[in-house]
Coordinates of C-alpha atoms and ligand atoms in Angstrom, one line a residue:
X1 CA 135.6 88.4 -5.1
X2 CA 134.3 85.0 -5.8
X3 CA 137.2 81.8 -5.3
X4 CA 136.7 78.5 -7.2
X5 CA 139.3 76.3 -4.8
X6 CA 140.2 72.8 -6.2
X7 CA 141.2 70.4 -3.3
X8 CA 140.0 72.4 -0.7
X9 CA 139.1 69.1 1.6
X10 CA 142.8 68.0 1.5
X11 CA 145.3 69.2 4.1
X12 CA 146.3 72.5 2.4
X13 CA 143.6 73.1 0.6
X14 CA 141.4 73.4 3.8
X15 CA 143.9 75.3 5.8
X16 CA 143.7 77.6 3.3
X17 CA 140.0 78.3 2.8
X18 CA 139.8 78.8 6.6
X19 CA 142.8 81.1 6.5
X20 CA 140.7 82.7 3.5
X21 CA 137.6 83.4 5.1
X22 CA 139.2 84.9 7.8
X23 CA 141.3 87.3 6.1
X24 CA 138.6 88.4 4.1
X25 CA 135.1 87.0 5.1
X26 CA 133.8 89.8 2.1
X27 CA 134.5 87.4 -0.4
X28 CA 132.9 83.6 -1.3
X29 CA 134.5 80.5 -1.8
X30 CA 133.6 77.4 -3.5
X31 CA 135.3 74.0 -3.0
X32 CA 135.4 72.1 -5.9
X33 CA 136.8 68.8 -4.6
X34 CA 136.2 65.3 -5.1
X35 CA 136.5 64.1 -1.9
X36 CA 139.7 60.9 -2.6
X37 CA 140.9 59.4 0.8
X38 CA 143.0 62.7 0.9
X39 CA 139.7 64.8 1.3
X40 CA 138.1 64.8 4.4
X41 CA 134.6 67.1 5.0
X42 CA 136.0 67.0 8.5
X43 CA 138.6 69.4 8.0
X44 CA 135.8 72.1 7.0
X45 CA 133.2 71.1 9.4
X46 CA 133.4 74.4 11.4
X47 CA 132.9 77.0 7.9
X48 CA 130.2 74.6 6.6
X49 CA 127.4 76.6 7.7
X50 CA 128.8 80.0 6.4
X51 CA 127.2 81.7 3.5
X52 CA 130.2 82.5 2.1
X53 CA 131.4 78.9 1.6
X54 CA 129.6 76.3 -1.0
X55 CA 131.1 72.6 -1.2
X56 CA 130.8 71.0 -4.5
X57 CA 131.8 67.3 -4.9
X58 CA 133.1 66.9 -8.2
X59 CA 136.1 65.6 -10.0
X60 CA 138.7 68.6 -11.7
X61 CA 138.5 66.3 -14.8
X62 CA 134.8 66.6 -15.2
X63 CA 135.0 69.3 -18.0
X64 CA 131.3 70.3 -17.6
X65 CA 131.9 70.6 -13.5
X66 CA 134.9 72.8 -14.5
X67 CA 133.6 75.1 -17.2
X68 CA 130.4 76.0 -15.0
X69 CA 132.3 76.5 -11.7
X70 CA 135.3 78.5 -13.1
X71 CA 133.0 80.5 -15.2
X72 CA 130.7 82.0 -12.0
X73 CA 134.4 82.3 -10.3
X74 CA 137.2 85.5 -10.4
X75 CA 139.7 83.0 -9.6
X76 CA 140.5 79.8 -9.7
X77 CA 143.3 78.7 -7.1
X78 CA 144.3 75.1 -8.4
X79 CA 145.4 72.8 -5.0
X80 CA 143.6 69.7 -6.0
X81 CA 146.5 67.0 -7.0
X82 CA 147.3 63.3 -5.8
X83 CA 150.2 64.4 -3.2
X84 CA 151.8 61.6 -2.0
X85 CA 155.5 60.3 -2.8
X86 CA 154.9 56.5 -1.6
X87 CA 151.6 56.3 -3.2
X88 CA 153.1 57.3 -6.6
X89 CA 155.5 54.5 -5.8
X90 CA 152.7 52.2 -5.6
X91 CA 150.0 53.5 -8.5
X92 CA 151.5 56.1 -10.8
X93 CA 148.7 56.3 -13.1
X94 CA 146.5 58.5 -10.8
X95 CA 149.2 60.9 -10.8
X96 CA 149.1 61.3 -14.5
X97 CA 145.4 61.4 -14.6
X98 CA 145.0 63.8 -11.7
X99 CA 148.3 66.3 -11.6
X100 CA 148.4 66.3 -15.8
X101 CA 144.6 65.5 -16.8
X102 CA 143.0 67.5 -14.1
X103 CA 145.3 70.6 -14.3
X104 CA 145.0 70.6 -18.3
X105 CA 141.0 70.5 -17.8
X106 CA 140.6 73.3 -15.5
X107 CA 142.7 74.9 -17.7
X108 CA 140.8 75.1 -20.5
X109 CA 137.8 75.9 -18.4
X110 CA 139.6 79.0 -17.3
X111 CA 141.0 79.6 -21.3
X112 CA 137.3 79.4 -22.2
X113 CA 136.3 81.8 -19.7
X114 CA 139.6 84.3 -19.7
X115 CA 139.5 83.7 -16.0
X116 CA 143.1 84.1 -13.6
X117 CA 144.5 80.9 -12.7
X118 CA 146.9 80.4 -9.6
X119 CA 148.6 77.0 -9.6
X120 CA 150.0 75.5 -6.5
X121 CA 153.3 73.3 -6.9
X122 CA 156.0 72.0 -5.7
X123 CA 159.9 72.4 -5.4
X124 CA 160.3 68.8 -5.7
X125 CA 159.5 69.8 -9.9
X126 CA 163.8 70.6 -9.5
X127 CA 164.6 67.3 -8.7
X128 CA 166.6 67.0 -5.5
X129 CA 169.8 68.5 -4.5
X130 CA 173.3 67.3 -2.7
X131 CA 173.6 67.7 1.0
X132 CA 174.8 71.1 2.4
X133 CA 174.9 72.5 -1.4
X134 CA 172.9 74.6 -3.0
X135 CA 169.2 75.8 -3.2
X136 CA 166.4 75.8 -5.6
X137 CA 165.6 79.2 -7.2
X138 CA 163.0 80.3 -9.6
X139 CA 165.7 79.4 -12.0
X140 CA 166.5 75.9 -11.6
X141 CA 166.1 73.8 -14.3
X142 CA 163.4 71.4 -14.2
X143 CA 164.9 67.7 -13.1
X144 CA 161.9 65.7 -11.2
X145 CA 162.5 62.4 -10.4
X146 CA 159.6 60.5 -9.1
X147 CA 156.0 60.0 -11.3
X148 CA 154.6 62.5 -8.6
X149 CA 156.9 65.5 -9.1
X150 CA 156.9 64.5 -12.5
X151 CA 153.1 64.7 -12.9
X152 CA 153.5 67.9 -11.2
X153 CA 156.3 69.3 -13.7
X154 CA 154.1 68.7 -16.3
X155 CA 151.3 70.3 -14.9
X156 CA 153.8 73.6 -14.5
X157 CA 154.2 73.6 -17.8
X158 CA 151.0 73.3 -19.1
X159 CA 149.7 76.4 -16.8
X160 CA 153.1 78.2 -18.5
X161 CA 152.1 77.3 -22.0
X162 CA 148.7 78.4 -21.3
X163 CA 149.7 81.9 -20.4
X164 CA 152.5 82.5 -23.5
X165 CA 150.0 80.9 -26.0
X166 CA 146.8 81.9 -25.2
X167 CA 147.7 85.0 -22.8
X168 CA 145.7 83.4 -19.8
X169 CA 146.2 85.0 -16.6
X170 CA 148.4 82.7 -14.8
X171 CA 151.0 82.8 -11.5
X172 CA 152.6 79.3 -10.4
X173 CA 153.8 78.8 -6.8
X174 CA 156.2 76.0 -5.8
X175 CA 156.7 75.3 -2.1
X176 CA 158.5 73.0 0.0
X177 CA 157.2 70.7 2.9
X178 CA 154.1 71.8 4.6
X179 CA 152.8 70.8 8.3
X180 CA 150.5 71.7 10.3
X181 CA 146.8 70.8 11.4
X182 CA 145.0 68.8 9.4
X183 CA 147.5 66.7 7.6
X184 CA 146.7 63.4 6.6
X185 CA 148.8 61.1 8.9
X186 CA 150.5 59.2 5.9
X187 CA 153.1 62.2 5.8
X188 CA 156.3 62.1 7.8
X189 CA 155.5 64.7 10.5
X190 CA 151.8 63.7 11.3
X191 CA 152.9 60.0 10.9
X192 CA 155.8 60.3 13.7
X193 CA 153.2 61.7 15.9
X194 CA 150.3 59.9 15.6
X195 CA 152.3 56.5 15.7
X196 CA 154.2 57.8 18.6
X197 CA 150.3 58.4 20.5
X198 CA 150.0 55.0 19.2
X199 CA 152.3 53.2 21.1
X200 CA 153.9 52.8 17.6
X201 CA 157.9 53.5 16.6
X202 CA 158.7 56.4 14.7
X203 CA 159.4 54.5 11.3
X204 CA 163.0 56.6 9.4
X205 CA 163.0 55.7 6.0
X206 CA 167.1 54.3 5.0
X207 CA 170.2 56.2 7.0
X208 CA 167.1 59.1 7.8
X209 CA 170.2 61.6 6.5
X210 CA 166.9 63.1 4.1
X211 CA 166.5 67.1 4.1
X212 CA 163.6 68.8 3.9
X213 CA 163.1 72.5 3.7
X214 CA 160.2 73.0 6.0
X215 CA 157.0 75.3 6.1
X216 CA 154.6 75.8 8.2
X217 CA 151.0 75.9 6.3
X218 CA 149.5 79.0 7.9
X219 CA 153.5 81.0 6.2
X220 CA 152.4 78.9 2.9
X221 CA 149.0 80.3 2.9
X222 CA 149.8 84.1 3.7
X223 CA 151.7 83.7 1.0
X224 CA 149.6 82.3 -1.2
X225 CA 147.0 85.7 -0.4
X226 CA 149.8 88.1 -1.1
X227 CA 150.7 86.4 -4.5
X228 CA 147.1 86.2 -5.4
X229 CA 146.4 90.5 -4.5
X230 CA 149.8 91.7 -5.8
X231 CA 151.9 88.8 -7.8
X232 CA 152.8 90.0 -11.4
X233 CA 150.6 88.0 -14.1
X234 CA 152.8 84.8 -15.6
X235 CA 155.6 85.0 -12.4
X236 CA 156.6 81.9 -10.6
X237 CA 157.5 82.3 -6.6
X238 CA 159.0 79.8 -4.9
X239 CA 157.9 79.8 -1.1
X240 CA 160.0 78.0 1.7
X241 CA 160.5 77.6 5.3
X242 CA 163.0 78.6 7.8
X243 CA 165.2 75.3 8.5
X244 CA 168.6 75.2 8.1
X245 CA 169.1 72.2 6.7
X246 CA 167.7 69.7 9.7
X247 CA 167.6 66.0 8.6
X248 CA 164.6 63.8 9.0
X249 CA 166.5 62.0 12.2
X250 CA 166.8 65.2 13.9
X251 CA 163.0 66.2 13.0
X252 CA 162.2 62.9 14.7
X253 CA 164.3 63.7 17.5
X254 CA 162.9 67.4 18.3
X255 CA 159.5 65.0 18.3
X256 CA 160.9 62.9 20.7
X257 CA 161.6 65.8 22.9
X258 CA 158.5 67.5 22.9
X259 CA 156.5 64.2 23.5
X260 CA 159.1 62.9 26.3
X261 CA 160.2 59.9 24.6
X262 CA 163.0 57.8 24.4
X263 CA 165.4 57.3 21.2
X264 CA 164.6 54.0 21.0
X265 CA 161.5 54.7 19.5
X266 CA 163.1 55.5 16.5
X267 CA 163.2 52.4 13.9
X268 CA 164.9 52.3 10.7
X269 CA 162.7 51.3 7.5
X270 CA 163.7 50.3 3.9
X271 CA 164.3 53.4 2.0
X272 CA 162.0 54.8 -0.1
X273 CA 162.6 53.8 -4.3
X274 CA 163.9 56.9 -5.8
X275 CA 164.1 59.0 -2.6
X276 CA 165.3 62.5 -3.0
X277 CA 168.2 63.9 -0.5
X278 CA 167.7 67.5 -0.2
X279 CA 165.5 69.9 -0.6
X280 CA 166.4 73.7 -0.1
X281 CA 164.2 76.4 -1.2
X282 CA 165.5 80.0 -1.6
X283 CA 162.6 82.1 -1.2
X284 CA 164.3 85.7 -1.8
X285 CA 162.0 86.8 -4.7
X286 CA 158.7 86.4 -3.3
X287 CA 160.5 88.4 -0.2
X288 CA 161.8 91.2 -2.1
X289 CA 159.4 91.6 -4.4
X290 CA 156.2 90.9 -2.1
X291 CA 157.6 91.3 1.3
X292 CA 157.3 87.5 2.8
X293 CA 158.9 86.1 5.1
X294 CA 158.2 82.4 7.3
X295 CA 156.4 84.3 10.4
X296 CA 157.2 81.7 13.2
X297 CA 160.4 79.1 14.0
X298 CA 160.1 75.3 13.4
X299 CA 160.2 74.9 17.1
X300 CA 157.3 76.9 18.2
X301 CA 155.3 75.5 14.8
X302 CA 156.5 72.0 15.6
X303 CA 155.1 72.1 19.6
X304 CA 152.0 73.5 18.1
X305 CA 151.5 70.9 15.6
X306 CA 152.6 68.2 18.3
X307 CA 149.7 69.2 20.6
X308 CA 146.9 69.8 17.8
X309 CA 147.4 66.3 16.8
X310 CA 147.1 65.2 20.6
X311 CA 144.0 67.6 21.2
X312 CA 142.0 66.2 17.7
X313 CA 143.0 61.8 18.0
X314 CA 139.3 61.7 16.7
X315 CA 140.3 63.9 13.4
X316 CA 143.0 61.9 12.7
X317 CA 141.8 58.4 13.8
X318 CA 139.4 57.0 10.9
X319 CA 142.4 58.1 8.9
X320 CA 145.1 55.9 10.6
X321 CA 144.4 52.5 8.7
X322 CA 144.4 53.9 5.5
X323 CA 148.1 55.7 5.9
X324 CA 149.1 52.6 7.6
X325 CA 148.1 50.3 4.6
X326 CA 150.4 52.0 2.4
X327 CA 153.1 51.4 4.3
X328 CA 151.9 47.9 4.6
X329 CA 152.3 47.4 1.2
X330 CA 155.8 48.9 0.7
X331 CA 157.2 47.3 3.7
X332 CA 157.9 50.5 5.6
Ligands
LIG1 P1 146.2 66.5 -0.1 O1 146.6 65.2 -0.7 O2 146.1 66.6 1.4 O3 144.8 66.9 -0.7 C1 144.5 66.8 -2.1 C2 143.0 67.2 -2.3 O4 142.7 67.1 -3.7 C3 142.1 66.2 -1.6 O5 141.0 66.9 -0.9 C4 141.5 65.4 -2.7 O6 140.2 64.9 -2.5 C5 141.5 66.4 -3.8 N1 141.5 65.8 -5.2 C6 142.3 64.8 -5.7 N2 142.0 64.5 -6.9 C7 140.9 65.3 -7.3 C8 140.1 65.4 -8.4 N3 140.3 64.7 -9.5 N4 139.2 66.3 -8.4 C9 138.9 67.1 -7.4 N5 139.6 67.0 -6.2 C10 140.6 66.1 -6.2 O7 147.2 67.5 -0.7 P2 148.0 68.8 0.0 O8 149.1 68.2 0.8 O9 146.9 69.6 0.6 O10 148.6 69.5 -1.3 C11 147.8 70.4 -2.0 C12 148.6 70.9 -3.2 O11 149.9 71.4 -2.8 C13 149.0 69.8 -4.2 O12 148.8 70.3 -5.5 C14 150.4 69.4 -3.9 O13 151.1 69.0 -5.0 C15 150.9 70.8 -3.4 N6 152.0 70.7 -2.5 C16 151.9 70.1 -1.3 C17 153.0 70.1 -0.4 C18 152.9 69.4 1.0 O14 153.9 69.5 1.7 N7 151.8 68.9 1.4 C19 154.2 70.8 -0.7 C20 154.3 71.4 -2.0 C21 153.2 71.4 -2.8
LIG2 O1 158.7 69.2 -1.1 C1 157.3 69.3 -1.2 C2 156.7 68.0 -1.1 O2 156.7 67.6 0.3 C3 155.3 67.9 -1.6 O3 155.3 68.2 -3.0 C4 154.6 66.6 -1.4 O4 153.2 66.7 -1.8 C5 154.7 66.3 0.1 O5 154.1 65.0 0.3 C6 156.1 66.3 0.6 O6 156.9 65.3 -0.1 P1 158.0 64.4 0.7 O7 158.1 63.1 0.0 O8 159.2 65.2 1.0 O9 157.1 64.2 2.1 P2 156.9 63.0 3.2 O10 156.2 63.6 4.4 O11 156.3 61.8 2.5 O12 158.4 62.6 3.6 C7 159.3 63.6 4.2 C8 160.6 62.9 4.4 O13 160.5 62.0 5.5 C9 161.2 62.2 3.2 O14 162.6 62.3 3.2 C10 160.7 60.7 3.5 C11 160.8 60.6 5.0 N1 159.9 59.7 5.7 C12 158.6 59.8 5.4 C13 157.7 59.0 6.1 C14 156.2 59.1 5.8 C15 160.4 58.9 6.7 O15 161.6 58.8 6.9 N2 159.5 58.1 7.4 C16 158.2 58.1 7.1 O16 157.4 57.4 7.8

């Protein structure tokens, strides 16, 4: 089988194509991805060499790029999107053009073509949820409140449309918070730790009373393979972690523990505009119906993630600045 992978140089993306080629070195990959400060060629230095993997640098919203990659392709699996909350905060408009434009150009590559199309979301497309109430299932209304998860809504939607009008093959997945190697270190669990190396406070955005519902990459991306070989054609899974219900202060905390640091490394920041409370993700179709589960606890993941980003400082390093300059700009 032949994989046409948008955003494969980002942080999931990349985890992904390695989990790929390992699972099943038979078939070849090609990583369309337009290398933004969220792409990094580092992340896929050690598969560059294999004949089964082909890096293209090209933009989702090049319709020519598009229509000649998805048409050599079985499958496109759709990752490449502009990510980050705080960012949208700052410059909406690449959100529009990338999460809406992009997603609606590929998929009219893939109409033109009649190829299958697996779209990688997010639960945030629900909106946000009270604390210790309630979870987001495949039927949750639709409710996203910041231009990101709004970009990404709309992008849902147009994959949906896409299948009901023009019958393409289509399945949607929408996850909660990923971690794990290779994650740019403007996110909250790669920033704690690399500021932490730093010297640097761990920065809590308002009373840090924030929930997130979180996944390790390697659970995301086993479930990604088992929706891709056995999901139902025009089905929606949601995939989520194991937490039950930790805050971001006592994330920062089990940090603070495996690193041997003090509590008064924790500093509270201005909140971010719009911030969502709780996220909560109940995962019990993809389980029943495709037998996933998370495979490993937050704590085990968490050490493992702690130590990867102290064993690669020269991964993350040339990316530090960069995060840091957003947060220069919103003041957190
Ligand atoms: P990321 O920001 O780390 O990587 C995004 C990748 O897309 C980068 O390699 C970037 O260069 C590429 N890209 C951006 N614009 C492009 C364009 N126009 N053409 C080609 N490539 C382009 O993102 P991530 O965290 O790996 O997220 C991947 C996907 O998963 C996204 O669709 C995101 O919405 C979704 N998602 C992420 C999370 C999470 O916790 N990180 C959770 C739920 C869903
Ligand atoms: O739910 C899935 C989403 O998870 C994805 O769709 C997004 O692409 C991904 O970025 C992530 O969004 P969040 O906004 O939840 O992730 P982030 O890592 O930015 O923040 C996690 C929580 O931590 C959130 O409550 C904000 C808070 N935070 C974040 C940073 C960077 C802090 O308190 N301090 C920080 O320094």
């Amino acid at each position: 089988m032949k994989l046409l992978i948008t955003g494969g140089a980002g942080f999931i993306g990349s985890n992904f194509i390695h989990y790929w080629l390992e699972h099943h070195p038979e078939d070849q990959i090609v990583n369309l991805d337009v290398l933004t400060y969220a792409g990094n060629p580092a992340n896929l230095a050690d598969v560059a060499n294999n004949p089964n993997y082909t890096f293209v640098k090209g933009d989702i919203r090049d319709a020519e790029i598009a229509n000649k990659l998805v048409k050599a392709a079985d499958i496109v699996v759709h990752f490449a999107a502009e990510s980050h909350n705080d960012r949208a905060v700052l410059d909406p408009g690449i959100f529009v053009e990338t999460n809406i434009n992009g997603t609606f150009k590929l998929l009219e590559a893939a109409r033109q073509n009649n190829k299958r199309f697996h779209h990688i979301s997010t639960d945030e497309v629900f909106g946000h949820l009270p604390l210790d109430e309630g979870t987001f299932t495949e039927e949750t209304p639709y409710a996203p409140r910041s231009a990101y998860s709004a970009s990404k809504a709309a992008s849902d939607h147009l994959v949906r449309a896409f299948n009901i009008t023009y019958g393409l093959p289509v399945t949607i997945t929408n996850c909660s918070n990923n971690y794990g190697p290779y994650q740019h270190p403007e996110k909250f669990i790669s920033r704690m730790i690399t500021n932490l190396i730093d010297g640097e406070n761990i920065k809590i955005y308002g009373d840090g009373k924030y929930v997130r519902d979180w996944l390790h990459v390697q659970d995301h991306c086993r479930a990604i393979d088992l929706v891709l070989t056995s999901g139902k054609i025009g089905e929606t899974y949601l995939v989520g972690g194991m937490t039950e219900d930790i805050n971001n202060l006592t994330v920062a905390h089990f940090i603070l523990q495996l690193m041997n640091l003090k509590e008064d490394r924790i500093e509270f920041v201005k909140d971010r505009l719009g911030h969502d409370r709780r996220y909560a993700v109940d995962w019990t179709k993809i389980n029943k119906d495709l037998g996933w589960e998370p495979e490993h606890s937050f704590s085990k993941w968490l050490k493992e993630t702690v130590e990867w980003y102290k064993n690669n400082e020269s991964w993350w390093r040339p990316l530090k600045d960069e995060a840091e300059a957003t947060y220069k700009k919103t003041g957190q």
